[in-house]
C-alpha cells in the first residue's frame, strides 16, 4: 500500500501599507506565499505549485500577484518605507 497526497504551506513574507482595490482604503496588506507539495508516506518531497497573494486586513479581499510583483513588494517593504518583513531573514542561513 502506497500513501500519497498533497500538503499546503502558507508563508507570510511581509506586511505592507497599500490602497485596497476592493474597498479603496489605505490599509495593511499581508504578502503571502502559498506552496503545495507532493507527499509520499506523509513526507513532503517536492513543490507542485507556488502562488503569491496579498490580503487586505480591512476588508479581507485577496488578490493574486506574480512572483516578480511579490519580490518588488517585498523589496519595498524592507526598503526603509517602514514595512516589517516576517519569516526568516536571509542572513541566518547557517549549516
CSV table of C-alpha atoms in Angstrom, one decimal:
chain,number,residue,atom,x,y,z
A,1,UNK,CA,0.0,0.0,0.0
A,2,UNK,CA,1.3,3.4,-1.0
A,3,UNK,CA,0.1,6.6,0.8
A,4,UNK,CA,0.5,9.8,-1.2
A,5,UNK,CA,-1.2,13.2,-1.4
A,6,UNK,CA,-0.5,16.9,-1.1
A,7,UNK,CA,0.1,19.4,1.8
A,8,UNK,CA,-0.2,23.1,1.7
A,9,UNK,CA,2.2,25.6,3.3
A,10,UNK,CA,1.5,29.3,3.9
A,11,UNK,CA,4.4,31.7,4.4
A,12,UNK,CA,3.9,35.3,5.4
A,13,UNK,CA,6.5,37.3,3.6
A,14,UNK,CA,5.7,40.9,4.6
A,15,UNK,CA,3.1,43.4,5.8
A,16,UNK,CA,2.7,46.4,3.6
A,17,UNK,CA,0.5,49.5,3.6
A,18,UNK,CA,-1.3,49.7,0.3
A,19,UNK,CA,-4.6,51.1,-1.1
A,20,UNK,CA,-7.0,48.2,-1.4
A,21,UNK,CA,-8.5,47.6,-4.9
A,22,UNK,CA,-11.7,46.2,-3.3
A,23,UNK,CA,-12.6,48.7,-0.5
A,24,UNK,CA,-10.4,51.7,-1.5
A,25,UNK,CA,-9.0,52.1,2.0
A,26,UNK,CA,-5.3,52.6,2.6
A,27,UNK,CA,-4.8,49.6,4.9
A,28,UNK,CA,-2.2,47.0,5.9
A,29,UNK,CA,-1.9,44.1,3.4
A,30,UNK,CA,-0.2,40.8,4.1
A,31,UNK,CA,2.0,39.4,1.4
A,32,UNK,CA,1.8,35.6,1.4
A,33,UNK,CA,3.3,32.7,-0.5
A,34,UNK,CA,1.2,29.5,-0.8
A,35,UNK,CA,3.2,26.4,-1.7
A,36,UNK,CA,1.6,23.0,-2.3
A,37,UNK,CA,3.9,20.0,-2.0
A,38,UNK,CA,3.5,16.4,-3.1
A,39,UNK,CA,3.8,14.0,-0.1
A,40,UNK,CA,4.7,10.3,-0.1
A,41,UNK,CA,4.1,8.5,3.2
A,42,UNK,CA,3.4,11.9,4.8
A,43,UNK,CA,6.8,13.2,3.8
A,44,UNK,CA,6.8,16.4,1.7
A,45,UNK,CA,9.0,15.7,-1.4
A,46,UNK,CA,8.7,18.5,-4.0
A,47,UNK,CA,6.6,21.6,-4.7
A,48,UNK,CA,3.7,21.2,-7.1
A,49,UNK,CA,2.6,24.8,-7.2
A,50,UNK,CA,3.6,28.2,-5.8
A,51,UNK,CA,1.2,31.1,-5.6
A,52,UNK,CA,1.6,34.6,-4.3
A,53,UNK,CA,-1.2,36.8,-2.9
A,54,UNK,CA,-1.9,39.9,-0.9
A,55,UNK,CA,-4.8,40.1,1.6
A,56,UNK,CA,-6.3,43.4,2.9
A,57,UNK,CA,-6.6,43.4,6.7
A,58,UNK,CA,-9.5,45.9,6.5
A,59,UNK,CA,-12.0,44.0,4.2
A,60,UNK,CA,-10.3,40.6,3.8
A,61,UNK,CA,-10.1,40.8,0.0
A,62,UNK,CA,-7.3,38.7,-1.6
A,63,UNK,CA,-5.5,39.5,-4.8
A,64,UNK,CA,-3.2,37.2,-6.7
A,65,UNK,CA,0.2,38.7,-7.7
A,66,UNK,CA,3.0,37.3,-9.8
A,67,UNK,CA,6.4,36.2,-8.4
A,68,UNK,CA,8.0,39.3,-9.8
A,69,UNK,CA,5.4,41.6,-8.3
A,70,UNK,CA,5.7,39.8,-4.9
A,71,UNK,CA,9.5,40.3,-5.0
A,72,UNK,CA,9.0,44.1,-5.8
A,73,UNK,CA,6.5,44.5,-3.0
A,74,UNK,CA,8.8,42.7,-0.5
A,75,UNK,CA,11.7,44.9,-1.6
A,76,UNK,CA,9.5,48.0,-1.0
A,77,UNK,CA,8.6,46.7,2.5
A,78,UNK,CA,12.2,46.3,3.5
A,79,UNK,CA,13.5,49.3,1.6
A,80,UNK,CA,13.1,51.7,4.5
A,81,UNK,CA,9.4,52.6,4.0
A,82,UNK,CA,8.6,51.3,7.5
A,83,UNK,CA,7.3,47.9,6.4
A,84,UNK,CA,8.1,45.0,8.5
A,85,UNK,CA,9.1,41.6,7.0
A,86,UNK,CA,8.2,38.3,8.7
A,87,UNK,CA,9.8,35.0,8.2
A,88,UNK,CA,13.5,34.0,8.2
A,89,UNK,CA,16.0,36.7,7.3
A,90,UNK,CA,18.3,35.6,4.5
A,91,UNK,CA,21.4,36.3,6.6
A,92,UNK,CA,20.6,33.4,9.0
A,93,UNK,CA,21.3,30.5,6.7
A,94,UNK,CA,23.9,28.6,8.6
A,95,UNK,CA,24.8,25.0,8.0
